[in-house]
XYZ file of C-alpha atoms in Angstrom:
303
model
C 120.523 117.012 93.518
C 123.854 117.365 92.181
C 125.077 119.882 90.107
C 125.347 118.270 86.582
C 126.451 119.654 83.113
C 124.663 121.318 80.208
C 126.725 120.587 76.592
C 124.880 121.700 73.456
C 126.873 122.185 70.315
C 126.167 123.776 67.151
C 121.868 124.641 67.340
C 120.285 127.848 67.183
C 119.007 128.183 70.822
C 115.425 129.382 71.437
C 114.401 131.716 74.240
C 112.912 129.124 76.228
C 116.017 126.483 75.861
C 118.276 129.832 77.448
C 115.518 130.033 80.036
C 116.063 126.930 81.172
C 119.640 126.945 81.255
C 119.690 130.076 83.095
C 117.065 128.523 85.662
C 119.534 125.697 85.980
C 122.318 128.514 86.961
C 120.198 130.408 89.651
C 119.603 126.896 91.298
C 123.115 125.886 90.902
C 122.208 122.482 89.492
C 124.525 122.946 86.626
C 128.555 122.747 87.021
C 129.585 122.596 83.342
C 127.918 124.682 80.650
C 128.982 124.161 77.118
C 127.299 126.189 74.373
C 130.157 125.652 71.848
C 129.133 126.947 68.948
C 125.732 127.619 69.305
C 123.718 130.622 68.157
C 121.560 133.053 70.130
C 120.036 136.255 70.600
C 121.605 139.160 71.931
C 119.192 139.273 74.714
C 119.028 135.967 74.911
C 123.174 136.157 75.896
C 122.755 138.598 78.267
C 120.242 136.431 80.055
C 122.829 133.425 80.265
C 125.190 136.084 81.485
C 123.570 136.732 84.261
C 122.626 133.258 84.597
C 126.558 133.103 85.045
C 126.743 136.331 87.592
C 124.213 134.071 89.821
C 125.098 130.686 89.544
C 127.189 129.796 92.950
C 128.149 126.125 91.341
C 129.257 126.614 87.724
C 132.730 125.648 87.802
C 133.498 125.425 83.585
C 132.325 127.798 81.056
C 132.902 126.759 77.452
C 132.086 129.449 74.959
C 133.974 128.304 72.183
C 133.157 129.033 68.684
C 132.374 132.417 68.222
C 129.465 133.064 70.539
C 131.511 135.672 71.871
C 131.127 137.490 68.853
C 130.931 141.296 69.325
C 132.423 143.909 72.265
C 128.600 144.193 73.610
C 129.169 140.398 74.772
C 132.307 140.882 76.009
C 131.114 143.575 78.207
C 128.359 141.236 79.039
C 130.421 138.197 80.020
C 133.159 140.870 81.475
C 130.162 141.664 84.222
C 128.966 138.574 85.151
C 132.836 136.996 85.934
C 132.706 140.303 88.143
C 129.998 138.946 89.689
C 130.676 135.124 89.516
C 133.242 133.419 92.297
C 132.953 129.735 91.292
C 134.476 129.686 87.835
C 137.588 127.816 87.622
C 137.919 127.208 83.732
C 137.087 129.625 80.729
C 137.097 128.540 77.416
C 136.561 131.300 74.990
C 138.691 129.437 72.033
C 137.147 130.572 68.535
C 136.246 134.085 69.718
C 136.930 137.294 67.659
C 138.113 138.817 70.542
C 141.417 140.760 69.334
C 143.714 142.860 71.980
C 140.553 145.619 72.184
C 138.447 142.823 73.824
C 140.789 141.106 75.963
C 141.495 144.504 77.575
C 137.331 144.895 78.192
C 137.588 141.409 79.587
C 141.009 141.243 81.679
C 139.823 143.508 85.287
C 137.003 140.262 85.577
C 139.601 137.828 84.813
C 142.418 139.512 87.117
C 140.372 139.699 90.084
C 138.528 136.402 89.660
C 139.099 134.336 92.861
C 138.874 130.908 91.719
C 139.897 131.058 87.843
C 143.060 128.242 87.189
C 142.207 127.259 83.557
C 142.006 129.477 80.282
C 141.785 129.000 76.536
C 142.318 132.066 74.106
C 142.982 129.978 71.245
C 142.135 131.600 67.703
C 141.110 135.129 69.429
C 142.623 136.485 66.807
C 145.249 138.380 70.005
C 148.626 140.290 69.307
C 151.223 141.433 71.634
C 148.958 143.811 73.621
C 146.944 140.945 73.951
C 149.739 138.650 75.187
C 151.114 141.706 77.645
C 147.672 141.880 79.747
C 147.923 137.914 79.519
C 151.446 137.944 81.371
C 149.012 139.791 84.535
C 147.610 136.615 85.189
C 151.045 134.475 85.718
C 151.964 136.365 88.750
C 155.024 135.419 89.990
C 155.657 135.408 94.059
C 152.503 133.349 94.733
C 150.967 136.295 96.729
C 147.765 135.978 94.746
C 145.943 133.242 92.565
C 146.971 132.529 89.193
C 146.260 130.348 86.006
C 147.429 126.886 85.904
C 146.670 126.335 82.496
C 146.585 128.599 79.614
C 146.057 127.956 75.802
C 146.806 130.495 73.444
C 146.881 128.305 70.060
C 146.496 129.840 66.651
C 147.436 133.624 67.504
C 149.830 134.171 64.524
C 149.178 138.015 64.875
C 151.739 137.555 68.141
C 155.134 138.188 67.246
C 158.657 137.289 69.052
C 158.399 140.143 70.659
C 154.799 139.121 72.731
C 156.218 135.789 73.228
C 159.583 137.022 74.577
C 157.204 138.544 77.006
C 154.987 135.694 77.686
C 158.473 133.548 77.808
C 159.553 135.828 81.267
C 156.210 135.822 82.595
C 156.120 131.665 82.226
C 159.828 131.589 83.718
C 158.857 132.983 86.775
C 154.984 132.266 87.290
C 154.529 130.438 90.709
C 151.686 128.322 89.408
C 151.389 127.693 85.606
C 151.618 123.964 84.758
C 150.111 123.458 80.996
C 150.826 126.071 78.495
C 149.486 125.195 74.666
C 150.843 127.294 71.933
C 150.509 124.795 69.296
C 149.818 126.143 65.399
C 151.830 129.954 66.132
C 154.776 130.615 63.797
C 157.173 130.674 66.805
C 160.230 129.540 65.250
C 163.571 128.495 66.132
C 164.511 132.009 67.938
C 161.040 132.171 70.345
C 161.770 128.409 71.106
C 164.587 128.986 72.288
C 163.327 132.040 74.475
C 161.037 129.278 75.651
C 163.224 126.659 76.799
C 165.170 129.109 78.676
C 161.606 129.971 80.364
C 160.639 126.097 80.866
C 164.540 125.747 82.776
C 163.544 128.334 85.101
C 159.694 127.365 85.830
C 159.245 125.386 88.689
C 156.354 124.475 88.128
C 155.834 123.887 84.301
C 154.394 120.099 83.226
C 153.217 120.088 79.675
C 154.662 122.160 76.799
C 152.673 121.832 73.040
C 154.941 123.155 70.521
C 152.924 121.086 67.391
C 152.777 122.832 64.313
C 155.208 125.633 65.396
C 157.558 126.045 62.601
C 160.493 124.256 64.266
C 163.267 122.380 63.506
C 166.476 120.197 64.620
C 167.975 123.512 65.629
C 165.034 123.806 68.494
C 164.764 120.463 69.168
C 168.549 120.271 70.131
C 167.958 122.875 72.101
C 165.149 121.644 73.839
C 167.047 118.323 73.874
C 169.819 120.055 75.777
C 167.499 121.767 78.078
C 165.861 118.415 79.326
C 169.430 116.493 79.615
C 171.057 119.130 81.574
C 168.737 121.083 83.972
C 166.019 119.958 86.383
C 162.825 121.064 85.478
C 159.307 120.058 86.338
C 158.552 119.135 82.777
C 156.214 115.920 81.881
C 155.451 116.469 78.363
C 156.745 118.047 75.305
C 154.398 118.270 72.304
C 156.780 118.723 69.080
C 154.258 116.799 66.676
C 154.137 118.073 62.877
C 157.415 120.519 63.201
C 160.619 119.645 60.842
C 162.288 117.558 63.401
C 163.779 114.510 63.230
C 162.368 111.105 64.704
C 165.217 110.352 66.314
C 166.110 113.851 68.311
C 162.187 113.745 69.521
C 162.645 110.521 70.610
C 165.454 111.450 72.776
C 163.709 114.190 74.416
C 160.532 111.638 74.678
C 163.237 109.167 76.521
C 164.321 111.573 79.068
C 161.167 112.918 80.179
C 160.218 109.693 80.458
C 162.808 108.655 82.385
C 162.493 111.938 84.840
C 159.110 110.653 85.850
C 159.929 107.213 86.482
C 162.858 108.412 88.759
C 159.909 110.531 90.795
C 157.645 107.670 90.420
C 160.282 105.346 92.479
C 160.583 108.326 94.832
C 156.946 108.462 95.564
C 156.785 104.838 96.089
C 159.844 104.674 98.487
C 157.689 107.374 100.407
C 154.310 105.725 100.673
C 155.789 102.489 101.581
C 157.660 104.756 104.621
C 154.480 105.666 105.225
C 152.872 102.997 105.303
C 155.674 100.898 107.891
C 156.407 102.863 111.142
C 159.184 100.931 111.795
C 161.242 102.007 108.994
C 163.823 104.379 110.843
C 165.905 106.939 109.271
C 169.328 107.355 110.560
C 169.747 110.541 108.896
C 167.048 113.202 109.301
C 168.596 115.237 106.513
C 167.592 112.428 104.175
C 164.679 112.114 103.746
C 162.343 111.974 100.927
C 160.259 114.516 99.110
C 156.983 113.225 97.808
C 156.933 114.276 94.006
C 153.397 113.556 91.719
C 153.432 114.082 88.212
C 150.396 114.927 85.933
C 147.514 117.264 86.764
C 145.960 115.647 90.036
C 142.248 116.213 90.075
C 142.230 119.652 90.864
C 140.960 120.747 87.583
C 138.077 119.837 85.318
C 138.762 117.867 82.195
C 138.240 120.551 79.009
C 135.137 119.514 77.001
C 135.549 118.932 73.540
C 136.328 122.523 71.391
């Protein structure tokens, strides 16, 4: 059989509903398990935590909602990602973590071989928080690191954790969708953060919505996109005090950027595709570009 997917949102879970997700785990019949916002027992958590420790197929965890919702489970769920190598996405947005809890739960995360996706969204994190988050963008490639990393609704973050976080972003080797939507960044972190998105190589997606900016970021984003080359798809700048008119300009260029790869890729393939093409200049030719996120990582279920 398959490994399949487990969503429940919102019951109270009885003892024998956790035994059977956790016998799901130890078979490795289950690849997605979603308990968002579900209620159990304490003992009843450390079972699925083990369940987790066990499971050889499990590749997303969604825990969103508060069922993280004391330092005894994040010790609990800290053991079990010690344990686990198949995890690729953690979604813990909702949780009551704060910096104290993210520093119980960072060793699992740092040394986790196969973890690419995160969501921290409304942990409720400040700059510590956001310093032992940096650790997991590492920047010469020599180890594995997060592709994608949300980190919505911290407000207790200020510029000076974001500054940080804006480095760590410029020069992560592998980081491609960063969501930092509903923080009070401002005009002066978004500008730390286009500097950042010039620099990353490797950057796609950007979500700025409801970030307290205005035209004053916007030009500066605007700028950033018009006159540097950056890997950048999409630029989220939905429900900030910005003109129409300068997001559509930054909307038009992106767009643009990808079409320009698209005809790339399509002058490769059809290369590919006909032998006979020659190229008279070796130094010429083509680099294969893709946009988007490929099918590398699992789609995030529903917070």
């Amino acid at each position: 059989m398959l490994p399949g997917s487990i969503q429940i949102s919102g019951e109270t879970l009885s003892s024998a509903e956790v035994r059977d997700i956790c016998a799901g785990l130890r078979e490795n019949s289950v690849r997605l398990l979603s308990l968002r916002g579900c209620r159990l027992s304490e003992r009843d958590f450390g079972h699925v935590c083990r369940g987790v420790a066990e499971s050889h197929s499990l590749a997303q965890l969604n825990l969103n909602l508060g069922i993280v919702s004391n330092i005894n489970r994040v010790k609990q769920l800290a053991e079990a990602l010690k344990t686990n190598r198949s995890v690729q996405s953690l979604f813990l947005h909702g949780s009551p973590l704060t910096d104290a809890g993210l520093a119980l739960l960072n060793p699992a995360l740092g040394i986790h071989p196969s973890l690419v996706a995160l969501d921290l969204g409304d942990c409720m994190l400040g700059d510590e928080g956001i310093n032992l988050i940096c650790g997991l963008l590492p920047p010469d490639g020599a180890k594995s690191g997060l592709k994608e990393l949300t980190l919505s609704a911290n407000p207790g973050v200020t510029s000076k954790g974001w500054g940080r976080l804006a480095i760590a972003v410029a020069h992560s080797s592998q980081l491609r969708v960063l969501n930092l939507d509903y923080n009070p960044l401002g005009d002066q972190v978004a500008g730390m953060l286009a500097v950042a998105v010039a620099s990353s190589r490797t950057l796609e997606v950007l979500d700025l919505e409801g970030t307290g900016l205005t035209n004053q970021s916007a030009q500066t984003l605007l700028d950033m996109v018009e006159n540097y080359p950056t890997a950048l798809r999409t630029l989220i700048l939905a429900e900030n005090n910005i003109s129409p008119e300068l997001q559509q300009q930054i909307s038009d260029l992106l767009s643009e950027g990808e079409e320009e790869e698209e005809s790339e890729a399509r002058e490769v393939t059809a290369r590919e595709k006909n032998p006979w093409i020659c190229q008279n200049n070796s130094s010429s030719q083509m680099v294969l570009m893709t946009s988007g996120l490929g099918d590398s990582l699992l789609a995030e279920t529903e917070m």
